[in-house]
Amino acid sequence: KRARSNKEMIAAYALDDDISQRRELSIINSLPKALAQHQLYLVYQPKESLHRGGCEQVEALIRWDHPELGFISPGEFIPLAEYAGMIDLVSAWALEQVLVQQGRWRREGIMLRVAVNLSVEDLQQGNLPLTVEQALARHQLPGEVLALEITESTLMSNPSKATENINKIRALGVKIAIDDFGTGHSSLAYLKDLPADEVKIDKAFLSGIEHDSRAQNIMATSIQLAKGLGFEVTVEGVESHELRQILKHMGADNIQGDFFARPMRAMELEVDLRRLGIACGA
Ligand code: C2E
Ligand code: MG
Ligand code: MG
Ligand code: MG
């Protein structure tokens, strides 16, 4: 399933006047310009470390304020960029932004690991490890400043190529996290060979765990399974103190979600270092 070229997509859509398809096409066509014109920016969502307290890692999430269409969520435009074969532009941009930001933060003594989300196409590219290595070198940063988040389905689409790339990237000191864990199609048999450092359990598994013992069982078992296999475990989408306590009790290593902190601009994060418990040498 090859990504379609812009021309092919226009041809496919020409037959159909549907408004949502026009919106999609307009989003795809304005993406390259949007990247050049700084319509896109990153926000950073802190994770709380439940063992040590405070925050050692944040996830970079992309945002787009479109001049005509208004705010476009990544849930809408990332799949379109993937479909149009343009995700490499987005990923390269996000990686560069994060390394520029990390250069600043390191100089100010702000010590964090920042995670960047990657898509399936990124992992299939033979030159991804070299791209990452060269980008780190260009910014004179160690691999420890970076994590890459990939989904299970990304790994499953070409396991040997993805694994080869991931192993080279991990050798740089860059952490690999499996995102949206539990929502893909990876089998338990595959889990033991997963080339990752961290597993992020999807927020779908939080649904009902305050009162439903079956939901509790699935969450507790997933956490124990992942920890037993040596992965650091993060639970996503934690919105309340009650959920935080349940997950702490279940042995989760980190929580990420609006209860601890919403995704925020770099500047907002900088003014909140103390409250967030982020190490700052300066
Ligand atoms: P994700 O990587 O699983 O990111 C977590 C999503 O959960 C984010 O949505 C975040 O804003 C949201 N979230 C965090 N805490 C809470 C909470 O307490 N409650 C709820 N309901 N949601 C919470 P967002 O920012 O809309 O991103 C959606 C997805 O878009 C991401 O899911 C990721 O797959 C993708 N994405 C975002 N930025 C990038 C990027 O730079 N590159 C790529 N390839 N994908 C990206
Ligand atoms: Mg993610
Ligand atoms: Mg996720
Ligand atoms: Mg998600």
mmCIF file of C-alpha atoms in Angstrom, residues 4-282:
data_model
loop_
_atom_site.group_PDB
_atom_site.id
_atom_site.type_symbol
_atom_site.label_atom_id
_atom_site.label_comp_id
_atom_site.label_asym_id
_atom_site.label_seq_id
_atom_site.Cartn_x
_atom_site.Cartn_y
_atom_site.Cartn_z
ATOM 1 C CA ARG A 4 -0.566 8.237 -3.047
ATOM 2 C CA SER A 5 0.929 11.248 -4.774
ATOM 3 C CA ASN A 6 -0.785 14.600 -4.540
ATOM 4 C CA LYS A 7 -1.858 14.378 -8.187
ATOM 5 C CA GLU A 8 -3.434 10.975 -7.703
ATOM 6 C CA MET A 9 -5.307 12.234 -4.694
ATOM 7 C CA ILE A 10 -6.619 15.250 -6.548
ATOM 8 C CA ALA A 11 -7.782 12.968 -9.347
ATOM 9 C CA ALA A 12 -9.516 10.693 -6.869
ATOM 10 C CA TYR A 13 -11.235 13.582 -5.177
ATOM 11 C CA ALA A 14 -12.210 15.386 -8.382
ATOM 12 C CA LEU A 15 -15.089 12.947 -8.760
ATOM 13 C CA ASP A 16 -16.493 13.829 -5.406
ATOM 14 C CA ASP A 17 -17.642 17.181 -4.080
ATOM 15 C CA ASP A 18 -17.973 16.055 -0.531
ATOM 16 C CA ILE A 19 -17.104 18.892 1.823
ATOM 17 C CA SER A 20 -15.087 16.777 4.214
ATOM 18 C CA GLN A 21 -12.946 15.556 1.333
ATOM 19 C CA ARG A 22 -12.349 19.126 0.213
ATOM 20 C CA ARG A 23 -11.262 19.924 3.742
ATOM 21 C CA GLU A 24 -8.884 16.972 3.701
ATOM 22 C CA LEU A 25 -7.389 18.034 0.413
ATOM 23 C CA SER A 26 -7.025 21.583 1.608
ATOM 24 C CA ILE A 27 -5.265 20.382 4.761
ATOM 25 C CA ILE A 28 -2.855 18.241 2.763
ATOM 26 C CA ASN A 29 -2.087 20.953 0.252
ATOM 27 C CA SER A 30 -1.429 23.616 2.861
ATOM 28 C CA LEU A 31 0.856 21.468 5.004
ATOM 29 C CA PRO A 32 4.225 22.239 3.367
ATOM 30 C CA LYS A 33 3.552 25.976 3.478
ATOM 31 C CA ALA A 34 2.279 25.726 7.047
ATOM 32 C CA LEU A 35 5.541 24.120 8.132
ATOM 33 C CA ALA A 36 7.561 26.873 6.446
ATOM 34 C CA GLN A 37 5.363 29.649 7.863
ATOM 35 C CA HIS A 38 5.431 28.497 11.494
ATOM 36 C CA GLN A 39 1.720 27.694 11.681
ATOM 37 C CA LEU A 40 2.743 24.478 13.380
ATOM 38 C CA TYR A 41 4.308 24.377 16.808
ATOM 39 C CA LEU A 42 5.000 21.897 19.559
ATOM 40 C CA VAL A 43 3.520 21.653 23.017
ATOM 41 C CA TYR A 44 5.092 19.527 25.735
ATOM 42 C CA GLN A 45 3.176 17.308 28.136
ATOM 43 C CA PRO A 46 5.059 16.412 31.333
ATOM 44 C CA LYS A 47 4.927 12.905 32.769
ATOM 45 C CA GLU A 48 4.937 12.389 36.510
ATOM 46 C CA SER A 49 7.401 9.848 37.857
ATOM 47 C CA LEU A 50 5.458 7.970 40.552
ATOM 48 C CA HIS A 51 8.579 6.505 42.193
ATOM 49 C CA ARG A 52 10.882 9.466 42.367
ATOM 50 C CA GLY A 53 8.253 12.207 42.208
ATOM 51 C CA GLY A 54 8.501 15.140 39.845
ATOM 52 C CA CYS A 55 9.031 15.040 36.116
ATOM 53 C CA GLU A 56 11.943 13.732 34.098
ATOM 54 C CA GLN A 57 10.293 13.288 30.723
ATOM 55 C CA VAL A 58 7.901 15.190 28.488
ATOM 56 C CA GLU A 59 6.157 14.280 25.238
ATOM 57 C CA ALA A 60 6.195 16.694 22.303
ATOM 58 C CA LEU A 61 2.766 16.993 20.656
ATOM 59 C CA ILE A 62 2.205 18.896 17.455
ATOM 60 C CA ARG A 63 -0.329 21.705 17.082
ATOM 61 C CA TRP A 64 -1.552 23.546 13.989
ATOM 62 C CA ASP A 65 -3.292 26.917 13.930
ATOM 63 C CA HIS A 66 -4.439 27.227 10.338
ATOM 64 C CA PRO A 67 -5.170 30.803 9.143
ATOM 65 C CA GLU A 68 -8.466 29.817 7.473
ATOM 66 C CA LEU A 69 -9.447 26.481 8.968
ATOM 67 C CA GLY A 70 -8.586 27.362 12.558
ATOM 68 C CA PHE A 71 -7.177 24.782 14.925
ATOM 69 C CA ILE A 72 -6.585 21.393 13.290
ATOM 70 C CA SER A 73 -5.916 18.528 15.678
ATOM 71 C CA PRO A 74 -3.069 16.075 15.021
ATOM 72 C CA GLY A 75 -5.661 13.322 15.215
ATOM 73 C CA GLU A 76 -7.031 14.760 11.973
ATOM 74 C CA PHE A 77 -3.988 15.913 10.023
ATOM 75 C CA ILE A 78 -1.353 13.306 10.972
ATOM 76 C CA PRO A 79 -3.275 10.451 9.304
ATOM 77 C CA LEU A 80 -3.792 12.695 6.241
ATOM 78 C CA ALA A 81 -0.076 13.508 6.085
ATOM 79 C CA GLU A 82 0.664 9.787 6.340
ATOM 80 C CA TYR A 83 -1.799 9.017 3.561
ATOM 81 C CA ALA A 84 -0.365 11.721 1.298
ATOM 82 C CA GLY A 85 3.204 10.532 1.844
ATOM 83 C CA MET A 86 4.180 13.759 3.647
ATOM 84 C CA ILE A 87 4.736 12.492 7.162
ATOM 85 C CA ASP A 88 8.509 12.532 6.709
ATOM 86 C CA LEU A 89 8.308 16.338 6.443
ATOM 87 C CA VAL A 90 6.394 16.525 9.713
ATOM 88 C CA SER A 91 8.669 14.108 11.551
ATOM 89 C CA ALA A 92 11.852 15.814 10.410
ATOM 90 C CA TRP A 93 10.393 19.167 11.486
ATOM 91 C CA ALA A 94 9.342 17.844 14.917
ATOM 92 C CA LEU A 95 12.738 16.233 15.542
ATOM 93 C CA GLU A 96 14.540 19.446 14.610
ATOM 94 C CA GLN A 97 12.269 21.588 16.810
ATOM 95 C CA VAL A 98 12.787 19.288 19.776
ATOM 96 C CA LEU A 99 16.560 19.327 19.412
ATOM 97 C CA VAL A 100 16.632 23.123 19.133
ATOM 98 C CA GLN A 101 14.509 23.289 22.296
ATOM 99 C CA GLN A 102 16.685 20.732 24.071
ATOM 100 C CA GLY A 103 19.791 22.725 23.186
ATOM 101 C CA ARG A 104 18.234 25.753 24.928
ATOM 102 C CA TRP A 105 16.998 23.794 27.918
ATOM 103 C CA ARG A 106 20.353 22.081 28.453
ATOM 104 C CA ARG A 107 22.151 25.426 28.362
ATOM 105 C CA GLU A 108 19.729 26.653 31.024
ATOM 106 C CA GLY A 109 20.303 23.525 33.108
ATOM 107 C CA ILE A 110 16.810 22.122 32.494
ATOM 108 C CA MET A 111 17.238 18.371 32.371
ATOM 109 C CA LEU A 112 14.484 16.503 30.555
ATOM 110 C CA ARG A 113 14.097 13.720 28.070
ATOM 111 C CA VAL A 114 11.751 14.749 25.262
ATOM 112 C CA ALA A 115 9.747 12.179 23.300
ATOM 113 C CA VAL A 116 8.856 12.664 19.632
ATOM 114 C CA ASN A 117 6.051 10.685 17.990
ATOM 115 C CA LEU A 118 6.991 8.844 14.812
ATOM 116 C CA SER A 119 4.818 7.241 12.162
ATOM 117 C CA VAL A 120 5.061 3.920 10.408
ATOM 118 C CA GLU A 121 6.753 5.359 7.306
ATOM 119 C CA ASP A 122 9.554 6.837 9.418
ATOM 120 C CA LEU A 123 10.518 3.449 10.798
ATOM 121 C CA GLN A 124 10.626 1.828 7.369
ATOM 122 C CA GLN A 125 13.226 4.263 6.144
ATOM 123 C CA GLY A 126 16.659 2.727 6.119
ATOM 124 C CA ASN A 127 18.320 6.017 6.964
ATOM 125 C CA LEU A 128 16.352 6.867 10.128
ATOM 126 C CA PRO A 129 19.155 5.835 12.540
ATOM 127 C CA LEU A 130 21.656 7.946 10.602
ATOM 128 C CA THR A 131 19.224 10.873 10.428
ATOM 129 C CA VAL A 132 18.796 10.775 14.206
ATOM 130 C CA GLU A 133 22.535 10.354 14.836
ATOM 131 C CA GLN A 134 23.434 13.274 12.575
ATOM 132 C CA ALA A 135 20.733 15.513 14.032
ATOM 133 C CA LEU A 136 22.021 14.864 17.564
ATOM 134 C CA ALA A 137 25.589 15.531 16.448
ATOM 135 C CA ARG A 138 24.609 18.759 14.691
ATOM 136 C CA HIS A 139 23.054 20.017 17.927
ATOM 137 C CA GLN A 140 25.892 18.567 20.035
ATOM 138 C CA LEU A 141 23.406 16.666 22.163
ATOM 139 C CA PRO A 142 23.630 13.142 23.618
ATOM 140 C CA GLY A 143 20.996 10.522 22.739
ATOM 141 C CA GLU A 144 19.773 10.756 26.339
ATOM 142 C CA VAL A 145 17.848 13.953 25.503
ATOM 143 C CA LEU A 146 15.543 12.076 23.160
ATOM 144 C CA ALA A 147 12.876 9.373 23.112
ATOM 145 C CA LEU A 148 10.919 8.163 20.101
ATOM 146 C CA GLU A 149 7.342 6.932 20.418
ATOM 147 C CA ILE A 150 6.082 4.373 17.959
ATOM 148 C CA THR A 151 2.929 2.279 17.918
ATOM 149 C CA GLU A 152 2.641 -1.486 17.967
ATOM 150 C CA SER A 153 1.152 -1.511 14.482
ATOM 151 C CA THR A 154 4.196 0.392 13.235
ATOM 152 C CA LEU A 155 6.395 -2.385 14.505
ATOM 153 C CA MET A 156 4.195 -5.131 13.138
ATOM 154 C CA SER A 157 4.067 -3.802 9.584
ATOM 155 C CA ASN A 158 7.690 -4.790 8.908
ATOM 156 C CA PRO A 159 9.089 -6.187 12.153
ATOM 157 C CA SER A 160 12.577 -7.023 10.946
ATOM 158 C CA LYS A 161 13.229 -3.632 9.312
ATOM 159 C CA ALA A 162 11.697 -1.746 12.250
ATOM 160 C CA THR A 163 13.663 -3.808 14.777
ATOM 161 C CA GLU A 164 16.926 -3.267 12.924
ATOM 162 C CA ASN A 165 16.352 0.496 12.897
ATOM 163 C CA ILE A 166 15.255 0.574 16.515
ATOM 164 C CA ASN A 167 18.299 -1.299 17.741
ATOM 165 C CA LYS A 168 20.610 1.154 16.003
ATOM 166 C CA ILE A 169 18.707 4.088 17.483
ATOM 167 C CA ARG A 170 18.747 2.624 20.992
ATOM 168 C CA ALA A 171 22.502 2.208 20.690
ATOM 169 C CA LEU A 172 22.685 6.028 20.506
ATOM 170 C CA GLY A 173 21.128 6.273 23.979
ATOM 171 C CA VAL A 174 17.751 7.279 22.559
ATOM 172 C CA LYS A 175 14.839 5.659 24.337
ATOM 173 C CA ILE A 176 12.111 3.823 22.436
ATOM 174 C CA ALA A 177 8.546 3.842 23.751
ATOM 175 C CA ILE A 178 5.661 1.754 22.462
ATOM 176 C CA ASP A 179 2.707 4.148 22.222
ATOM 177 C CA ASP A 180 -1.012 3.322 22.536
ATOM 178 C CA PHE A 181 -0.059 -0.065 23.943
ATOM 179 C CA GLY A 182 -2.899 -2.567 23.907
ATOM 180 C CA THR A 183 -4.772 -1.040 20.990
ATOM 181 C CA GLY A 184 -2.719 -2.624 18.188
ATOM 182 C CA HIS A 185 -2.567 -6.181 17.036
ATOM 183 C CA SER A 186 0.651 -7.465 18.502
ATOM 184 C CA SER A 187 0.387 -10.902 20.014
ATOM 185 C CA LEU A 188 1.654 -11.835 23.451
ATOM 186 C CA ALA A 189 4.187 -14.072 21.721
ATOM 187 C CA TYR A 190 5.686 -11.025 20.032
ATOM 188 C CA LEU A 191 5.806 -8.983 23.223
ATOM 189 C CA LYS A 192 8.859 -10.669 24.654
ATOM 190 C CA ASP A 193 10.958 -9.593 21.666
ATOM 191 C CA LEU A 194 9.693 -6.026 21.582
ATOM 192 C CA PRO A 195 12.782 -3.827 21.126
ATOM 193 C CA ALA A 196 11.683 -1.072 23.480
ATOM 194 C CA ASP A 197 12.479 0.604 26.793
ATOM 195 C CA GLU A 198 9.047 1.840 27.699
ATOM 196 C CA VAL A 199 5.440 0.880 27.177
ATOM 197 C CA LYS A 200 2.683 3.515 27.209
ATOM 198 C CA ILE A 201 -0.663 1.979 28.071
ATOM 199 C CA ASP A 202 -3.448 3.624 26.105
ATOM 200 C CA LYS A 203 -6.034 5.731 27.901
ATOM 201 C CA ALA A 204 -8.768 3.436 26.588
ATOM 202 C CA PHE A 205 -7.778 1.017 29.379
ATOM 203 C CA LEU A 206 -8.597 3.586 32.057
ATOM 204 C CA SER A 207 -12.259 3.518 31.171
ATOM 205 C CA GLY A 208 -14.233 2.223 34.138
ATOM 206 C CA ILE A 209 -11.289 1.174 36.308
ATOM 207 C CA GLU A 210 -12.563 3.113 39.335
ATOM 208 C CA HIS A 211 -15.487 0.717 39.766
ATOM 209 C CA ASP A 212 -15.222 -2.182 37.293
ATOM 210 C CA SER A 213 -13.127 -5.061 38.614
ATOM 211 C CA ARG A 214 -12.636 -6.582 35.165
ATOM 212 C CA ALA A 215 -11.248 -3.282 33.841
ATOM 213 C CA GLN A 216 -9.032 -3.114 36.940
ATOM 214 C CA ASN A 217 -7.793 -6.601 36.272
ATOM 215 C CA ILE A 218 -6.795 -5.819 32.701
ATOM 216 C CA MET A 219 -4.901 -2.688 33.749
ATOM 217 C CA ALA A 220 -3.147 -4.316 36.707
ATOM 218 C CA THR A 221 -2.191 -7.362 34.633
ATOM 219 C CA SER A 222 -0.930 -5.228 31.727
ATOM 220 C CA ILE A 223 1.252 -3.192 34.081
ATOM 221 C CA GLN A 224 2.676 -6.308 35.738
ATOM 222 C CA LEU A 225 3.248 -8.041 32.404
ATOM 223 C CA ALA A 226 5.091 -5.071 30.922
ATOM 224 C CA LYS A 227 7.154 -4.554 34.082
ATOM 225 C CA GLY A 228 7.926 -8.256 34.268
ATOM 226 C CA LEU A 229 9.359 -8.038 30.767
ATOM 227 C CA GLY A 230 11.592 -5.172 31.889
ATOM 228 C CA PHE A 231 9.741 -2.239 30.372
ATOM 229 C CA GLU A 232 9.182 1.061 32.100
ATOM 230 C CA VAL A 233 5.406 1.575 32.222
ATOM 231 C CA THR A 234 3.563 4.831 31.628
ATOM 232 C CA VAL A 235 -0.205 5.176 31.672
ATOM 233 C CA GLU A 236 -1.665 7.850 29.382
ATOM 234 C CA GLY A 237 -4.725 10.044 29.838
ATOM 235 C CA VAL A 238 -4.823 10.150 33.655
ATOM 236 C CA GLU A 239 -7.353 12.838 34.552
ATOM 237 C CA SER A 240 -7.940 12.507 38.302
ATOM 238 C CA HIS A 241 -6.261 12.051 41.646
ATOM 239 C CA GLU A 242 -8.282 8.868 42.172
ATOM 240 C CA LEU A 243 -6.910 7.303 38.959
ATOM 241 C CA ARG A 244 -3.400 8.381 39.932
ATOM 242 C CA GLN A 245 -3.712 6.557 43.276
ATOM 243 C CA ILE A 246 -5.086 3.402 41.663
ATOM 244 C CA LEU A 247 -2.246 3.324 39.120
ATOM 245 C CA LYS A 248 0.386 4.028 41.743
ATOM 246 C CA HIS A 249 -0.966 1.124 43.760
ATOM 247 C CA MET A 250 -0.838 -1.080 40.658
ATOM 248 C CA GLY A 251 2.866 -0.268 40.213
ATOM 249 C CA ALA A 252 2.849 2.041 37.191
ATOM 250 C CA ASP A 253 6.150 3.929 36.856
ATOM 251 C CA ASN A 254 4.801 7.134 35.322
ATOM 252 C CA ILE A 255 1.507 8.783 34.579
ATOM 253 C CA GLN A 256 0.783 11.275 31.859
ATOM 254 C CA GLY A 257 -2.446 13.211 31.601
ATOM 255 C CA ASP A 258 -4.298 16.374 32.378
ATOM 256 C CA PHE A 259 -4.302 15.655 36.129
ATOM 257 C CA PHE A 260 -0.541 16.136 36.431
ATOM 258 C CA ALA A 261 -0.115 18.577 33.556
ATOM 259 C CA ARG A 262 -1.678 19.503 30.244
ATOM 260 C CA PRO A 263 0.441 19.836 27.109
ATOM 261 C CA MET A 264 2.004 23.321 27.221
ATOM 262 C CA ARG A 265 4.248 25.686 25.304
ATOM 263 C CA ALA A 266 7.945 25.598 26.212
ATOM 264 C CA MET A 267 7.658 28.972 27.943
ATOM 265 C CA GLU A 268 4.758 27.887 30.137
ATOM 266 C CA LEU A 269 6.743 24.837 31.153
ATOM 267 C CA GLU A 270 9.730 26.998 32.045
ATOM 268 C CA VAL A 271 7.725 29.157 34.444
ATOM 269 C CA ASP A 272 6.300 26.057 36.124
ATOM 270 C CA LEU A 273 9.515 24.088 36.684
ATOM 271 C CA ARG A 274 9.245 24.013 40.453
ATOM 272 C CA ARG A 275 5.611 22.919 40.621
ATOM 273 C CA LEU A 276 6.275 20.210 38.020
ATOM 274 C CA GLY A 277 9.379 19.022 39.864
ATOM 275 C CA ILE A 278 11.690 19.389 36.872
ATOM 276 C CA ALA A 279 15.422 19.356 37.655
ATOM 277 C CA CYS A 280 17.035 22.666 36.867
ATOM 278 C CA GLY A 281 20.712 23.233 37.517
ATOM 279 C CA ALA A 282 20.659 26.967 36.775
#
